[in-house]
Amino acid sequence: MDEGSAPPGAPTCQPAKPSPPSTTQPQHYYCLPTRSNRQQSTDLKLLVLGCGLVALHTWLVHHNAGAQLHMLHMVQVWYPYVTGTSVLGITYKDGVLLASDTLGAYGSTKRYKSFERLRKVNDVCVVGASGELSDFQYIMRLLEELSDDDFCMDDGHHLKPHEVHSYLCRVLYNRRNKMDPLWNSLVVGGFYGGKPFLGTVGMIGTNYTDDHVATGFGNHLARPLMREKHRPDMSEEEATALMHDCLKVCYYRDKNSINKFQLAKVTAEGVTVSEPFALETNWNYTLFANPAANAPGTW
């Protein structure tokens, strides 16, 4: 390429004025985007706003925008945007109970109020998630593929609760090692072989099983109540009452919670996920009515 000439594929450029071209001094360029470039930029913005990333990918392929397409392939969720708060789980004599609200919060905005965060995997297992909801949808697609494989094999076997828990541990730990974690804390509940199973998995693969678990703020708000009142031989009615008490506390104290909950029950009869419901609340407690009454200070 001759000195002073524009590189191939560069935007339309004109020589800087008023200096004429010189044989001893390289020619300088200033770039003027053409109308087509400006129009493509506008089309790109409108496409993203109107149709999302899938349509953007198609548009970039059609226009041979290799560099932009490469950047699109590098898009990752580096920070959670639409999130769910606590998921609670307890075992009782005949099964497992999981509970969560149905809020998908966009930052501090209570944007989506009917997002179900408790999902059935098969007839013996259910999964609940807090954290980034798009990552949870991706995780559920992985589990659905495994369930479809079990169905197609038609040999009577299906994923057991501890196998689902182990699989999710590997998935989240694998993504953590790729420095591209799935921003979720998961609760896996199930009933198999006459025994309840309850476990949790963190976003970097940390995991454990217990008779009661919680994710998010529920670890601080609900677990103390569970430690105080939970018994392995609880009846379903007692377990449900305890879960309602825990949900009330989470609703009172967690700003990213709403009074719209779901319960998932796993027993020998199968998995049942309830319709959303609201709990009766009381806001007349003294500290709610006058929270600064006993606070120290001069205000």
CSV table of C-alpha atoms in Angstrom, one decimal:
chain,number,residue,atom,x,y,z
A,1,MET,CA,0.0,0.0,0.0
A,2,ASP,CA,1.4,3.4,-1.0
A,3,GLU,CA,2.2,5.9,1.7
A,4,GLY,CA,-0.7,8.2,2.3
A,5,SER,CA,-3.3,6.0,0.8
A,6,ALA,CA,-6.3,4.8,2.8
A,7,PRO,CA,-6.3,1.2,4.1
A,8,PRO,CA,-8.8,-1.2,2.4
A,9,GLY,CA,-12.2,-1.1,3.9
A,10,ALA,CA,-11.7,2.2,5.8
A,11,PRO,CA,-14.6,4.7,6.0
A,12,THR,CA,-14.8,7.4,3.3
A,13,CYS,CA,-12.0,9.8,4.0
A,14,GLN,CA,-10.7,13.0,2.4
A,15,PRO,CA,-7.2,14.5,2.5
A,16,ALA,CA,-6.8,17.2,5.2
A,17,LYS,CA,-7.0,20.7,3.9
A,18,PRO,CA,-5.5,23.2,3.0
A,19,SER,CA,-2.1,21.4,2.9
A,20,PRO,CA,-1.5,19.8,-0.6
A,21,PRO,CA,-0.1,16.3,-0.9
A,22,SER,CA,3.6,16.2,-0.4
A,23,THR,CA,6.2,13.6,-1.5
A,24,THR,CA,8.2,14.1,1.7
A,25,GLN,CA,5.3,14.3,4.2
A,26,PRO,CA,2.7,11.6,4.5
A,27,GLN,CA,-0.9,12.6,3.7
A,28,HIS,CA,-3.2,12.9,6.7
A,29,TYR,CA,-6.8,11.8,6.7
A,30,TYR,CA,-9.9,12.8,8.6
A,31,CYS,CA,-12.9,10.4,8.4
A,32,LEU,CA,-16.4,11.4,7.4
A,33,PRO,CA,-19.0,8.7,7.9
A,34,THR,CA,-21.1,8.2,4.8
A,35,ARG,CA,-24.8,8.3,4.9
A,36,SER,CA,-24.9,4.5,4.6
A,37,ASN,CA,-22.7,4.1,7.6
A,38,ARG,CA,-24.9,6.5,9.7
A,39,GLN,CA,-28.0,4.7,8.5
A,40,GLN,CA,-26.6,1.3,9.4
A,41,SER,CA,-25.7,2.6,12.9
A,42,THR,CA,-29.3,3.8,13.3
A,43,ASP,CA,-30.7,0.5,12.0
A,44,LEU,CA,-28.5,-1.3,14.5
A,45,LYS,CA,-29.8,0.6,17.5
A,46,LEU,CA,-33.4,0.2,16.4
A,47,LEU,CA,-32.9,-3.5,15.8
A,48,VAL,CA,-31.5,-4.1,19.3
A,49,LEU,CA,-34.2,-2.1,21.0
A,50,GLY,CA,-37.0,-3.8,19.0
A,51,CYS,CA,-35.9,-7.3,18.4
A,52,GLY,CA,-33.1,-8.2,20.8
A,53,LEU,CA,-29.8,-10.0,20.3
A,54,VAL,CA,-31.0,-12.8,18.1
A,55,ALA,CA,-32.1,-10.4,15.4
A,56,LEU,CA,-28.9,-8.4,15.9
A,57,HIS,CA,-26.9,-11.5,15.2
A,58,THR,CA,-28.8,-12.1,12.0
A,59,TRP,CA,-28.4,-8.5,10.9
A,60,LEU,CA,-24.6,-8.6,11.5
A,61,VAL,CA,-24.2,-11.8,9.5
A,62,HIS,CA,-26.2,-10.4,6.6
A,63,HIS,CA,-24.1,-7.2,6.5
A,64,ASN,CA,-20.8,-9.1,6.9
A,65,ALA,CA,-19.9,-7.1,10.1
A,66,GLY,CA,-17.2,-9.5,11.2
A,67,ALA,CA,-15.7,-7.4,14.0
A,68,GLN,CA,-19.0,-6.5,15.5
A,69,LEU,CA,-20.2,-10.1,15.2
A,70,HIS,CA,-17.1,-11.3,17.1
A,71,MET,CA,-17.8,-8.9,19.9
A,72,LEU,CA,-21.4,-10.1,20.1
A,73,HIS,CA,-20.1,-13.7,20.6
A,74,MET,CA,-18.1,-12.4,23.6
A,75,VAL,CA,-21.2,-11.0,25.3
A,76,GLN,CA,-21.6,-12.5,28.8
A,77,VAL,CA,-23.6,-11.7,31.9
A,78,TRP,CA,-20.9,-10.0,34.0
A,79,TYR,CA,-23.4,-8.7,36.5
A,80,PRO,CA,-26.9,-9.9,37.3
A,81,TYR,CA,-29.7,-7.6,36.0
A,82,VAL,CA,-33.1,-9.3,36.5
A,83,THR,CA,-32.8,-11.2,39.8
A,84,GLY,CA,-34.9,-13.2,42.2
A,85,THR,CA,-34.4,-13.3,46.0
A,86,SER,CA,-34.5,-16.1,48.6
A,87,VAL,CA,-35.5,-19.7,48.0
A,88,LEU,CA,-36.3,-21.7,51.1
A,89,GLY,CA,-36.4,-25.4,51.6
A,90,ILE,CA,-37.2,-27.8,54.5
A,91,THR,CA,-37.7,-31.5,54.8
A,92,TYR,CA,-40.5,-33.2,56.8
A,93,LYS,CA,-41.6,-36.7,57.6
A,94,ASP,CA,-43.2,-37.5,54.2
A,95,GLY,CA,-41.4,-35.2,51.8
A,96,VAL,CA,-39.8,-31.8,51.0
A,97,LEU,CA,-41.2,-28.3,50.8
A,98,LEU,CA,-39.6,-25.5,48.7
A,99,ALA,CA,-40.8,-21.9,48.7
A,100,SER,CA,-40.1,-18.6,46.9
A,101,ASP,CA,-41.8,-15.5,45.8
A,102,THR,CA,-42.5,-14.7,42.1
A,103,LEU,CA,-40.6,-11.4,41.7
A,104,GLY,CA,-38.1,-10.7,39.0
A,105,ALA,CA,-36.4,-7.5,40.1
A,106,TYR,CA,-34.7,-5.2,37.6
A,107,GLY,CA,-32.1,-3.7,39.9
A,108,SER,CA,-34.3,-2.2,42.6
A,109,THR,CA,-37.3,-2.0,40.4
A,110,LYS,CA,-40.0,-4.7,41.0
A,111,ARG,CA,-40.4,-5.3,37.3
A,112,TYR,CA,-41.7,-8.8,36.8
A,113,LYS,CA,-44.2,-10.0,39.4
A,114,SER,CA,-45.2,-13.4,38.0
A,115,PHE,CA,-41.9,-15.2,37.4
A,116,GLU,CA,-42.0,-18.8,38.7
A,117,ARG,CA,-38.7,-19.7,40.3
A,118,LEU,CA,-39.7,-23.2,41.3
A,119,ARG,CA,-39.5,-25.7,38.4
A,120,LYS,CA,-40.3,-29.3,38.2
A,121,VAL,CA,-37.5,-31.4,36.8
A,122,ASN,CA,-39.3,-34.8,36.8
A,123,ASP,CA,-41.6,-36.7,39.1
A,124,VAL,CA,-39.2,-36.9,42.0
A,125,CYS,CA,-37.3,-33.6,41.8
A,126,VAL,CA,-37.8,-29.9,41.8
A,127,VAL,CA,-35.4,-27.0,41.5
A,128,GLY,CA,-35.6,-23.4,42.8
A,129,ALA,CA,-33.3,-20.5,42.0
A,130,SER,CA,-32.3,-17.1,43.2
A,131,GLY,CA,-30.0,-14.7,41.3
A,132,GLU,CA,-30.0,-13.9,37.6
A,133,LEU,CA,-33.2,-15.3,36.0
A,134,SER,CA,-31.8,-15.6,32.5
A,135,ASP,CA,-29.1,-17.9,33.8
A,136,PHE,CA,-31.8,-19.9,35.6
A,137,GLN,CA,-33.6,-20.3,32.3
A,138,TYR,CA,-30.4,-21.6,30.7
A,139,ILE,CA,-29.9,-24.1,33.6
A,140,MET,CA,-33.5,-25.4,33.1
A,141,ARG,CA,-32.9,-25.9,29.4
A,142,LEU,CA,-29.9,-28.2,30.3
A,143,LEU,CA,-32.1,-30.1,32.8
A,144,GLU,CA,-34.9,-30.4,30.2
A,145,GLU,CA,-32.4,-31.9,27.7
A,146,LEU,CA,-31.5,-34.6,30.3
A,147,SER,CA,-35.1,-35.3,31.0
A,148,ASP,CA,-35.8,-35.6,27.3
A,149,ASP,CA,-33.0,-38.1,27.0
A,150,ASP,CA,-34.5,-40.2,29.8
A,151,PHE,CA,-37.9,-40.1,28.1
A,152,CYS,CA,-36.5,-41.1,24.7
A,153,MET,CA,-34.5,-44.0,26.3
A,154,ASP,CA,-37.9,-45.3,27.7
A,155,ASP,CA,-36.1,-47.7,30.1
A,156,GLY,CA,-37.9,-46.6,33.2
A,157,HIS,CA,-35.0,-44.7,34.6
A,158,HIS,CA,-34.9,-41.0,35.4
A,159,LEU,CA,-32.6,-38.5,37.1
A,160,LYS,CA,-32.7,-38.9,40.9
A,161,PRO,CA,-32.6,-35.9,43.2
A,162,HIS,CA,-29.0,-36.4,44.3
A,163,GLU,CA,-27.9,-36.9,40.6
A,164,VAL,CA,-29.5,-33.5,39.7
A,165,HIS,CA,-27.7,-31.9,42.6
A,166,SER,CA,-24.4,-33.4,41.6
A,167,TYR,CA,-24.9,-32.4,38.0
A,168,LEU,CA,-25.6,-28.8,38.9
A,169,CYS,CA,-22.6,-28.7,41.1
A,170,ARG,CA,-20.4,-29.7,38.1
A,171,VAL,CA,-22.2,-27.2,35.7
A,172,LEU,CA,-21.7,-24.2,38.0
A,173,TYR,CA,-18.2,-25.1,39.0
A,174,ASN,CA,-17.3,-25.6,35.3
A,175,ARG,CA,-18.6,-22.1,34.4
A,176,ARG,CA,-16.8,-20.7,37.4
A,177,ASN,CA,-13.5,-22.1,36.1
A,178,LYS,CA,-14.1,-20.5,32.7
A,179,MET,CA,-14.5,-17.1,34.5
A,180,ASP,CA,-18.0,-16.9,33.2
A,181,PRO,CA,-20.2,-18.0,36.2
A,182,LEU,CA,-23.9,-18.6,36.2
A,183,TRP,CA,-25.2,-16.0,38.7
A,184,ASN,CA,-27.5,-18.4,40.6
A,185,SER,CA,-27.8,-20.1,44.0
A,186,LEU,CA,-29.9,-23.2,43.5
A,187,VAL,CA,-32.0,-25.4,45.8
A,188,VAL,CA,-32.7,-29.0,44.8
A,189,GLY,CA,-35.5,-30.9,46.6
A,190,GLY,CA,-36.7,-34.4,46.0
A,191,PHE,CA,-38.0,-37.6,47.4
A,192,TYR,CA,-36.7,-41.0,46.3
A,193,GLY,CA,-36.3,-44.4,47.9
A,194,GLY,CA,-38.6,-43.4,50.8
A,195,LYS,CA,-36.2,-40.6,51.8
A,196,PRO,CA,-36.4,-36.8,51.3
A,197,PHE,CA,-33.4,-35.0,49.7
A,198,LEU,CA,-32.6,-31.3,50.1
A,199,GLY,CA,-29.4,-29.6,48.8
A,200,THR,CA,-28.1,-26.3,47.6
A,201,VAL,CA,-25.5,-25.2,45.1
A,202,GLY,CA,-23.8,-21.8,45.0
A,203,MET,CA,-22.7,-19.8,41.9
A,204,ILE,CA,-19.1,-21.1,42.2
A,205,GLY,CA,-20.0,-24.7,42.8
A,206,THR,CA,-20.1,-24.7,46.6
A,207,ASN,CA,-22.7,-27.1,47.8
A,208,TYR,CA,-24.1,-29.0,50.8
A,209,THR,CA,-27.1,-31.0,51.9
A,210,ASP,CA,-29.2,-30.4,55.0
A,211,ASP,CA,-32.6,-30.8,56.6
A,212,HIS,CA,-33.3,-27.1,55.8
A,213,VAL,CA,-31.6,-24.7,53.4
A,214,ALA,CA,-32.0,-21.1,52.2
A,215,THR,CA,-30.4,-18.9,49.6
A,216,GLY,CA,-29.8,-15.1,49.5
A,217,PHE,CA,-31.1,-13.0,52.3
A,218,GLY,CA,-33.1,-16.0,53.5
A,219,ASN,CA,-29.9,-17.4,54.9
A,220,HIS,CA,-29.9,-14.6,57.5
A,221,LEU,CA,-33.6,-14.2,58.0
A,222,ALA,CA,-35.2,-17.6,57.7
A,223,ARG,CA,-32.5,-20.1,58.8
A,224,PRO,CA,-32.6,-19.0,62.5
A,225,LEU,CA,-36.4,-19.8,62.6
A,226,MET,CA,-35.7,-23.1,60.9
A,227,ARG,CA,-33.0,-24.1,63.4
A,228,GLU,CA,-35.3,-23.2,66.2
A,229,LYS,CA,-38.5,-25.0,65.1
A,230,HIS,CA,-37.6,-27.6,62.5
A,231,ARG,CA,-37.9,-31.3,63.4
A,232,PRO,CA,-37.2,-34.3,61.1
A,233,ASP,CA,-40.6,-35.9,62.1
A,234,MET,CA,-42.7,-32.8,61.3
A,235,SER,CA,-46.0,-33.4,59.6
A,236,GLU,CA,-46.9,-31.6,56.3
A,237,GLU,CA,-49.1,-29.1,58.2
A,238,GLU,CA,-46.4,-28.2,60.6
A,239,ALA,CA,-43.8,-27.8,57.8
A,240,THR,CA,-46.2,-25.6,55.9
A,241,ALA,CA,-46.9,-23.4,58.9
A,242,LEU,CA,-43.1,-23.0,59.5
A,243,MET,CA,-42.6,-22.1,55.9
A,244,HIS,CA,-45.3,-19.5,56.0
A,245,ASP,CA,-43.6,-17.9,59.1
A,246,CYS,CA,-40.3,-17.8,57.3
A,247,LEU,CA,-41.8,-16.3,54.2
A,248,LYS,CA,-43.4,-13.6,56.3
A,249,VAL,CA,-40.1,-12.6,57.8
A,250,CYS,CA,-38.4,-12.5,54.4
A,251,TYR,CA,-41.2,-10.3,53.1
A,252,TYR,CA,-41.0,-8.0,56.1
A,253,ARG,CA,-37.3,-7.5,55.9
A,254,ASP,CA,-36.2,-8.0,52.3
A,255,LYS,CA,-37.0,-5.1,50.0
A,256,ASN,CA,-36.7,-7.3,46.9
A,257,SER,CA,-39.5,-9.6,48.0
A,258,ILE,CA,-43.2,-9.3,47.3
A,259,ASN,CA,-46.3,-10.9,48.9
A,260,LYS,CA,-46.8,-13.4,46.2
A,261,PHE,CA,-45.4,-16.8,46.9
A,262,GLN,CA,-45.3,-20.4,45.6
A,263,LEU,CA,-44.8,-23.7,47.4
A,264,ALA,CA,-43.4,-26.8,45.8
A,265,LYS,CA,-44.1,-30.1,47.5
A,266,VAL,CA,-42.3,-33.4,46.7
A,267,THR,CA,-43.6,-36.6,48.2
A,268,ALA,CA,-43.9,-40.3,47.2
A,269,GLU,CA,-46.9,-39.3,45.1
A,270,GLY,CA,-44.9,-36.8,42.9
A,271,VAL,CA,-44.2,-33.1,42.6
A,272,THR,CA,-46.8,-30.4,43.1
A,273,VAL,CA,-46.2,-26.7,42.6
A,274,SER,CA,-48.9,-24.5,44.0
A,275,GLU,CA,-50.5,-21.5,42.3
A,276,PRO,CA,-49.2,-18.1,43.6
A,277,PHE,CA,-50.8,-17.0,46.9
A,278,ALA,CA,-50.5,-14.1,49.3
A,279,LEU,CA,-50.0,-14.3,53.1
A,280,GLU,CA,-51.8,-12.3,55.7
A,281,THR,CA,-49.4,-9.8,57.2
A,282,ASN,CA,-49.4,-7.4,60.1
A,283,TRP,CA,-47.7,-4.0,59.9
A,284,ASN,CA,-48.8,-2.7,63.3
A,285,TYR,CA,-45.8,-3.9,65.3
A,286,THR,CA,-44.3,-1.1,67.4
A,287,LEU,CA,-41.0,-1.1,65.6
A,288,PHE,CA,-42.7,-1.0,62.2
A,289,ALA,CA,-44.9,2.0,63.3
A,290,ASN,CA,-42.0,3.9,64.8
A,291,PRO,CA,-38.7,2.3,63.8
A,292,ALA,CA,-36.5,5.1,65.4
A,293,ALA,CA,-38.2,5.0,68.8
A,294,ASN,CA,-35.3,3.3,70.6
A,295,ALA,CA,-32.6,4.2,68.2
A,296,PRO,CA,-29.5,6.0,69.7
A,297,GLY,CA,-28.5,9.4,68.5
A,298,THR,CA,-29.7,13.0,68.6
A,299,TRP,CA,-32.0,13.1,65.5
